């Protein structure tokens, strides 16, 4: 299987999706150098506030933390175009109720870039009081961007929604990390939000999405991406 | 202050009503002195602590004040309202409540007393609970969690208005945990309902009885003590240490070498109780005994992870006297009666003198006959520990751990529970909670922060005001803002957080996780099952099992008889070696005159150590350094238990890294710590770069500890528990049960965000306090560092010393210490590269 696992690449985090060169960043964003395009998925902004409305007072700093990380990575790549791939806000009230300080920060981040909000299941409508263009999906060259992955073979599709993570067992210890999931033809983005949970790539929810032989998980480490073949991963 | 029971049984008539005197006389019995003594003090309006060994008639003593009072109480007239509860009995175990109902029901029935008695536990059906509310029994037998639920309802005050006594069983065990904290707050509430309430605590022998005496009475103003009645131990137990024909191993915890000798002991006795420290030891011992069980003796297995049905079967067989031996972990530690046991075998380290005494007390419930016990050390250091424990037992030395200050996460839970019952005033509630001994030291500011935490999360960024769970209303009282918060509280009450567990089901081989059903065998921690691959074999429920797979919250296994278990289950024992025993072991090492009490192979080992290196003086810390196979080692013989050693190992490696020693790993045992690295640490210490005094300076508990703690998974796990207990995240939400994993993930994420944005948040404070006391044993480490100041002996050696062998044998057996996840990921990724290169 190893022959078909991944095309030899100069750096492990550089991959190809439907022939388009992309960089998996350890922060959890995907960058296409030729297109100067940065993709981020499942920000789930204002998730803490959504929990608080139900009486679970998780710390109200998740939006600040998520934006801080996003600012850093946007500053690093300084892309012409940004796609937020759905579930940018945890619920419908998120964008309207968001404190102004965060709204200003987000607006500053968007300034001078083409910014697309792809609609997600948590935020089907356009965010309130923010610039950017809201779309159901977006096609660029060979690539198509949508929130929920299609259930049929879809070369060039970049999706989010599932919050992939992968687990390995090494020397009797289990390590679980968020990851990019790809077979070279399509890709599912890890969730970027500070409070987002994750779902193992071997779960039934991923069944039929990838070609099993070519499947790879790109696990987010603190300083680098760890590319690990599907055959080495564990469920759970 | 200790007062021995001094009233003679002749005085019984003065305190016991007629039916009781007749009942004793008819049976040819007389009440014991301490029973009458306790009755007399209770009748004088006092709260009492009774410390007595097993078999002293403690239960009857505890209930006599209630029974006698109820026996003479005028009958309820027709049409008169139901009376409230008269006596509340609280025990740590559901099983114990059921046991008491049965045991107490007998005398009550025989005397024809008009007393109703009922249990109320998590298993009590809803209709029975509702009836209990309308027509309360005279005596209610229950658990700390049920008390918390009862006081959080609107009619609590009425329900408890007739309460006279609270009987607290196994108090020594209740007070050491967060359950005890919750219970102490519940008691404080009951005292507010009924100011003259009397408590009766029943306890095994403890090191500091005054701590329990304070616990039983209000501490506002501080300093109050309950009465104390101490019953001297019965006959001294007859304890021996196995003097094995075999070679006692250098390291390990399983004592496989002694199996034939243990089997012989079982054969020579009617009923043997075999105690071990961990579940894995229980599984192994059970398996090995059956391997040599040529006589097919009925030997059974009992531990807390087994299916309840299995456990009940074993308990029944034990009661019926049809077992010759039972292998058990601490699930059987507490007061359930096992009358006919004539030998207790303790396999592995006793860990503490009091702990050993309590376990031996299991055998032979007739306190006037000596109990018989056999200690089986699993390795050479354990021989020393067993020797020290045995001597402590003859001296009656006690080393139960000191009580901890009340946890703030538990206080938060109680504050919400209070609001669920009735609106509260903060001044009143503060006065109430500081009357509970564990919370006597809580200052007002901390209390107000806890209330703020309950109301809106207590964050500096006050963004959740509009969602508050409790609100200050115009009358100056805090009120719950929506009834659903009360419902959530009731579902999440309690302080017992279990490791995420999976049900284990037995299926036919090869069916894998695709099959459904299968007989339940019990539960195993998720983290253990996650490390397995289908086909791996392991020991559980007394069998060798083959792992088939996981589906949702069930793990499927099949029979693997005839195969050796490949994967050991090992979770280290929870209890560290007590400070007292550690000191005794150091004393034994330092004094060659005492070695004649040890088996020859062990004293030879110590003599060899003297010859090749040195043995530390009792108060000193010995450090050995030596090279071995391209690495340099440092072994510290600190004798402070594995938890404290692990913390020390983490801190030392940070310091050695800064000093340029390039440490690459460490391993900790109960007795010592080995650190290894690429530079010659012996030479570095000789040049005093750094000196050992600098390396072991107490200041390591400052910045180094903080820096390490912040990143440690230990703290994350502790935070998760605090977040669950305090109600920040829910164990259970109405209509849905979160799986353990989802909770773990979000608790970790919350921790990271909170730590970077509000590091002094009250829940992080509670977490650090918890971790320092529990998983890290920081206070013990601090005591040691101050003890060894100026008393460090360094021995620079050419090669490994005899004393170093045990810890060196642990290297490689333990999982990678610390937070090595990145390294493991990189190994896994590199494996792939290697595979890819080889396959190309």
Coordinates of N, CA, C and O in Angstrom, one line a residue, chain A residues 63-176:
Chain A
X63 N -13.9 32.6 21.5 CA -13.9 33.4 20.3 C -12.6 34.2 20.2 O -11.9 34.2 19.1
X64 N -12.1 34.7 21.3 CA -10.9 35.4 21.4 C -9.7 34.5 21.0 O -8.9 34.9 20.2
X65 N -9.7 33.3 21.5 CA -8.6 32.4 21.3 C -8.6 31.9 19.8 O -7.6 31.9 19.2
X66 N -9.8 31.7 19.3 CA -9.9 31.2 17.9 C -9.4 32.3 16.9 O -8.7 32.1 16.0
X67 N -9.9 33.6 17.2 CA -9.5 34.7 16.3 C -8.0 35.0 16.4 O -7.4 35.3 15.4
X68 N -7.5 34.8 17.6 CA -6.0 35.0 17.8 C -5.2 34.1 16.9 O -4.3 34.5 16.2
X69 N -5.6 32.8 16.9 CA -4.9 31.8 16.1 C -5.1 32.1 14.6 O -4.2 32.0 13.8
X70 N -6.3 32.5 14.3 CA -6.7 32.8 12.9 C -5.9 34.0 12.4 O -5.3 34.0 11.3
X71 N -5.8 35.1 13.2 CA -5.0 36.3 12.9 C -3.6 35.9 12.6 O -3.0 36.3 11.6
X72 N -3.0 35.0 13.4 CA -1.6 34.7 13.3 C -1.4 34.0 11.9 O -0.4 34.3 11.2
X73 N -2.3 33.1 11.6 CA -2.0 32.3 10.4 C -2.4 33.1 9.1 O -1.7 33.0 8.1
X74 N -3.3 34.0 9.2 CA -3.6 34.9 8.1 C -2.5 35.8 7.9 O -2.0 36.1 6.7
X75 N -1.9 36.3 9.0 CA -0.7 37.2 8.8 C 0.4 36.5 8.2 O 1.2 37.1 7.4
X76 N 0.6 35.2 8.5 CA 1.7 34.4 8.0 C 1.6 34.2 6.4 O 2.5 34.4 5.7
X77 N 0.4 33.8 6.0 CA 0.2 33.6 4.5 C -0.2 34.8 3.7 O 0.0 34.9 2.5
X78 N -0.8 35.7 4.4 CA -1.3 37.0 3.8 C -2.0 36.7 2.5 O -1.6 37.2 1.4
X79 N -3.1 35.9 2.5 CA -3.7 35.4 1.2 C -4.6 36.5 0.6 O -5.1 37.3 1.3
X80 N -4.7 36.4 -0.7 CA -5.6 37.2 -1.4 C -7.1 36.8 -1.2 O -7.9 37.7 -1.1
X81 N -7.3 35.6 -1.0 CA -8.6 35.1 -0.9 C -8.7 34.1 0.4 O -7.8 33.3 0.6
X82 N -9.8 34.2 1.1 CA -10.0 33.3 2.3 C -11.4 32.7 2.1 O -12.4 33.4 1.8
X83 N -11.5 31.4 2.4 CA -12.8 30.7 2.4 C -13.0 30.2 3.8 O -12.1 29.4 4.3
X84 N -14.1 30.6 4.5 CA -14.4 30.0 5.8 C -15.5 28.9 5.4 O -16.6 29.3 5.0
X85 N -15.1 27.7 5.7 CA -15.9 26.6 5.0 C -17.1 26.1 5.8 O -17.4 24.9 5.9
X86 N -17.8 27.0 6.4 CA -19.1 26.6 7.1 C -18.9 26.4 8.5 O -17.9 26.2 9.1
X87 N -20.1 26.5 9.3 CA -20.1 26.5 10.7 C -19.1 27.5 11.3 O -18.4 27.2 12.2
X88 N -19.1 28.7 10.6 CA -18.2 29.7 11.1 C -18.7 30.2 12.5 O -17.9 30.6 13.3
X89 N -20.0 30.2 12.7 CA -20.6 30.6 14.0 C -21.3 29.3 14.5 O -21.9 28.6 13.7
X90 N -21.3 29.2 15.8 CA -21.8 28.0 16.4 C -23.4 27.9 16.3 O -23.9 26.8 16.1
X91 N -24.0 29.1 16.3 CA -25.5 29.0 16.0 C -25.9 30.3 15.4 O -25.1 31.3 15.2
X92 N -27.2 30.4 15.1 CA -27.7 31.5 14.3 C -27.6 32.9 15.1 O -27.5 33.9 14.5
X93 N -27.6 32.8 16.4 CA -27.4 34.1 17.2 C -26.0 34.5 17.3 O -25.7 35.6 17.7
X94 N -25.1 33.6 17.0 CA -23.7 33.9 17.2 C -23.2 35.2 16.6 O -22.6 36.0 17.3
X95 N -23.4 35.4 15.3 CA -22.9 36.6 14.6 C -23.6 37.9 15.1 O -22.9 38.9 15.3
X96 N -24.9 37.8 15.4 CA -25.6 39.0 15.9 C -25.2 39.4 17.3 O -25.0 40.6 17.6
X97 N -25.0 38.4 18.2 CA -24.7 38.7 19.6 C -23.2 38.9 19.8 O -22.8 39.1 21.0
X98 N -22.4 38.6 18.8 CA -20.9 38.7 19.1 C -20.5 40.1 19.6 O -20.9 41.1 19.0
X99 N -19.7 40.1 20.7 CA -19.3 41.4 21.2 C -18.5 42.2 20.1 O -17.8 41.6 19.3
X100 N -18.7 43.5 20.1 CA -18.1 44.4 19.1 C -16.6 44.2 19.0 O -16.1 44.3 17.9
X101 N -15.9 44.0 20.1 CA -14.5 43.9 20.1 C -14.0 42.8 19.1 O -13.1 42.9 18.3
X102 N -14.8 41.7 19.1 CA -14.5 40.6 18.2 C -14.9 40.9 16.7 O -14.2 40.5 15.8
X103 N -16.0 41.6 16.6 CA -16.5 41.9 15.3 C -15.4 42.8 14.6 O -15.1 42.6 13.4
X104 N -14.9 43.8 15.4 CA -13.9 44.7 14.8 C -12.6 43.9 14.4 O -12.0 44.1 13.4
X105 N -12.3 43.0 15.3 CA -11.0 42.2 15.0 C -11.2 41.4 13.7 O -10.3 41.3 12.9
X106 N -12.4 40.8 13.6 CA -12.7 40.0 12.4 C -12.7 40.8 11.2 O -12.2 40.5 10.1
X107 N -13.4 42.0 11.3 CA -13.5 42.9 10.1 C -12.1 43.3 9.6 O -11.8 43.4 8.4
X108 N -11.2 43.6 10.6 CA -9.9 44.0 10.3 C -9.1 42.9 9.5 O -8.4 43.2 8.6
X109 N -9.4 41.7 10.0 CA -8.7 40.6 9.4 C -9.2 40.4 7.9 O -8.4 39.9 7.1
X110 N -10.4 40.7 7.6 CA -11.0 40.5 6.3 C -10.6 41.6 5.3 O -10.7 41.4 4.1
X111 N -10.2 42.7 5.9 CA -10.0 43.9 5.0 C -9.0 43.6 3.9 O -7.9 43.0 4.2
X112 N -9.2 44.0 2.7 CA -8.3 43.8 1.6 C -8.2 42.4 1.0 O -7.4 42.1 0.2
X113 N -9.1 41.5 1.5 CA -9.1 40.2 0.9 C -10.5 39.8 0.4 O -11.5 40.3 0.9
X114 N -10.5 38.9 -0.6 CA -11.8 38.3 -1.0 C -12.2 37.3 0.1 O -11.5 36.3 0.3
X115 N -13.3 37.5 0.7 CA -13.7 36.6 1.9 C -15.0 35.9 1.6 O -16.0 36.6 1.3
X116 N -15.0 34.6 1.6 CA -16.3 33.9 1.4 C -16.7 33.1 2.6 O -15.9 32.4 3.2
X117 N -18.0 33.3 3.0 CA -18.6 32.5 4.0 C -19.4 31.4 3.4 O -20.4 31.7 2.7
X118 N -18.9 30.2 3.5 CA -19.7 29.1 2.9 C -20.7 28.7 4.0 O -20.4 28.6 5.2
X119 N -22.0 28.5 3.6 CA -23.0 28.2 4.6 C -22.8 26.9 5.2 O -22.5 25.9 4.5
X120 N -23.0 26.7 6.5 CA -22.9 25.4 7.2 C -24.3 25.1 7.8 O -25.2 25.8 7.8
X121 N -24.3 23.9 8.4 CA -25.6 23.5 9.1 C -25.8 24.3 10.3 O -27.0 24.5 10.7
X122 N -24.8 24.8 11.0 CA -25.0 25.6 12.2 C -25.3 27.0 11.8 O -25.9 27.7 12.6
X123 N -24.9 27.5 10.7 CA -25.1 28.9 10.3 C -25.5 29.0 8.8 O -24.7 29.4 8.0
X124 N -26.7 28.5 8.5 CA -27.2 28.5 7.1 C -27.3 29.9 6.5 O -27.3 30.0 5.3
X125 N -27.5 30.9 7.4 CA -27.7 32.2 6.8 C -26.4 33.1 6.9 O -25.5 32.7 7.6
X126 N -26.4 34.1 6.1 CA -25.2 35.0 6.1 C -25.0 35.6 7.5 O -26.0 35.9 8.1
X127 N -23.8 35.7 7.9 CA -23.5 36.3 9.2 C -24.0 37.8 9.2 O -23.9 38.5 8.2
X128 N -24.5 38.2 10.4 CA -25.0 39.6 10.5 C -23.9 40.6 10.8 O -23.0 40.3 11.6
X129 N -23.9 41.7 10.1 CA -23.0 42.8 10.5 C -21.6 42.5 10.1 O -20.7 43.1 10.7
X130 N -21.3 41.7 9.1 CA -20.0 41.4 8.7 C -19.9 41.4 7.2 O -20.8 41.0 6.5
X131 N -18.8 41.9 6.7 CA -18.6 41.9 5.2 C -18.4 40.5 4.7 O -18.5 39.5 5.5
X132 N -18.0 40.4 3.5 CA -17.8 39.0 2.9 C -19.0 38.6 2.2 O -20.1 39.1 2.3
X133 N -18.8 37.5 1.3 CA -19.9 37.0 0.5 C -20.3 35.7 1.0 O -19.4 34.8 1.2
X134 N -21.6 35.4 1.2 CA -22.0 34.1 1.6 C -22.5 33.3 0.4 O -23.2 33.8 -0.4
X135 N -22.0 32.1 0.4 CA -22.3 31.2 -0.7 C -22.7 29.8 -0.2 O -22.3 29.4 0.9
X136 N -23.4 29.0 -1.0 CA -23.7 27.6 -0.7 C -22.5 26.8 -0.9 O -22.1 26.0 -0.1
X137 N -21.9 27.0 -2.1 CA -20.6 26.4 -2.4 C -19.9 27.2 -3.4 O -20.4 28.2 -3.9
X138 N -18.6 26.8 -3.7 CA -17.8 27.7 -4.5 C -16.9 26.8 -5.3 O -16.3 25.8 -4.8
X139 N -16.8 27.0 -6.6 CA -15.9 26.2 -7.5 C -14.8 27.1 -8.0 O -15.0 28.2 -8.4
X140 N -13.5 26.6 -7.8 CA -12.4 27.4 -8.3 C -11.5 26.4 -9.1 O -11.0 25.4 -8.5
X141 N -11.4 26.5 -10.4 CA -10.6 25.5 -11.2 C -11.1 24.1 -11.0 O -12.3 23.9 -11.1
X142 N -10.2 23.2 -10.6 CA -10.6 21.8 -10.4 C -11.3 21.6 -9.1 O -11.7 20.5 -8.8
X143 N -11.3 22.6 -8.2 CA -11.7 22.4 -6.8 C -13.1 22.9 -6.6 O -13.5 23.9 -7.2
X144 N -13.8 22.2 -5.7 CA -15.1 22.7 -5.3 C -15.1 22.7 -3.7 O -14.7 21.8 -3.1
X145 N -15.6 23.8 -3.2 CA -15.6 24.0 -1.7 C -17.0 24.0 -1.2 O -17.9 24.8 -1.6
X146 N -17.3 23.1 -0.3 CA -18.7 23.1 0.4 C -18.5 22.6 1.8 O -17.5 22.0 2.1
X147 N -19.5 22.9 2.6 CA -19.4 22.5 4.0 C -19.5 21.0 4.3 O -18.6 20.4 4.8
X148 N -20.6 20.4 3.8 CA -20.8 19.0 4.0 C -20.2 18.2 2.9 O -20.6 18.5 1.7
X149 N -19.4 17.2 3.1 CA -18.9 16.4 2.0 C -20.0 15.6 1.2 O -21.0 15.2 1.9
X150 N -19.9 15.6 -0.1 CA -20.9 14.8 -0.8 C -20.8 13.4 -0.6 O -19.7 12.9 -0.4
X151 N -21.9 12.7 -0.7 CA -21.8 11.2 -0.4 C -21.3 10.4 -1.7 O -21.1 9.2 -1.6
X152 N -21.2 11.1 -2.8 CA -20.7 10.4 -4.0 C -19.3 10.8 -4.3 O -18.8 11.9 -3.8
X153 N -18.6 10.1 -5.1 CA -17.2 10.4 -5.5 C -17.2 11.8 -6.0 O -18.0 12.2 -6.9
X154 N -16.3 12.7 -5.5 CA -16.3 14.1 -5.9 C -14.9 14.6 -5.9 O -14.4 15.2 -5.0
X155 N -14.2 14.3 -7.1 CA -12.7 14.7 -7.1 C -12.6 16.2 -7.0 O -13.5 17.0 -7.5
X156 N -11.7 16.7 -6.2 CA -11.5 18.1 -6.0 C -12.3 18.7 -5.0 O -12.3 20.0 -4.8
X157 N -13.1 18.0 -4.2 CA -13.9 18.6 -3.2 C -13.2 18.8 -1.9 O -12.5 17.9 -1.4
X158 N -13.3 20.0 -1.4 CA -12.7 20.4 -0.1 C -13.9 20.6 0.8 O -14.7 21.5 0.5
X159 N -14.1 19.9 1.9 CA -15.2 20.0 2.8 C -14.8 20.0 4.2 O -13.6 19.8 4.5
X160 N -15.7 20.3 5.1 CA -15.4 20.3 6.5 C -16.5 19.5 7.2 O -16.7 18.3 6.9
X161 N -17.1 20.0 8.3 CA -18.3 19.4 8.9 C -18.1 18.3 9.8 O -18.6 18.2 10.9
X162 N -17.2 17.3 9.4 CA -17.0 16.1 10.2 C -16.0 16.2 11.3 O -16.0 15.4 12.2
X163 N -15.2 17.3 11.3 CA -14.2 17.5 12.4 C -13.3 16.3 12.5 O -13.2 15.7 13.6
X164 N -12.6 15.9 11.5 CA -11.8 14.7 11.6 C -10.7 14.7 12.6 O -10.0 15.7 12.8
X165 N -10.5 13.6 13.3 CA -9.3 13.4 14.1 C -8.8 11.9 13.8 O -9.6 11.1 13.3
X166 N -7.6 11.6 14.2 CA -7.1 10.3 13.9 C -6.3 9.9 15.2 O -5.9 10.7 16.0
X167 N -6.2 8.6 15.4 CA -5.6 8.0 16.6 C -4.6 7.0 16.2 O -4.8 6.1 15.3
X168 N -3.4 7.0 16.8 CA -2.4 6.0 16.6 C -2.1 5.4 18.0 O -2.4 6.0 19.0
X169 N -1.6 4.2 18.0 CA -1.1 3.6 19.2 C 0.4 3.3 19.0 O 0.7 2.6 18.0
X170 N 1.2 3.8 19.8 CA 2.7 3.6 19.6 C 3.2 3.3 21.0 O 2.9 4.0 22.0
X171 N 4.0 2.2 21.1 CA 4.6 1.8 22.4 C 3.5 1.8 23.5 O 3.7 2.3 24.6
X172 N 2.4 1.2 23.1 CA 1.3 1.1 24.2 C 0.6 2.3 24.6 O -0.2 2.3 25.5
X173 N 1.0 3.5 24.0 CA 0.3 4.7 24.3 C -0.5 5.1 23.1 O -0.2 5.0 22.0
X174 N -1.7 5.7 23.4 CA -2.6 6.1 22.4 C -2.5 7.7 22.3 O -2.5 8.4 23.3
X175 N -2.4 8.1 21.0 CA -2.3 9.6 20.8 C -3.4 9.9 19.8 O -3.5 9.3 18.7
X176 N -4.2 10.9 20.1 CA -5.3 11.3 19.2 C -5.1 12.8 18.9 O -4.9 13.6 19.7

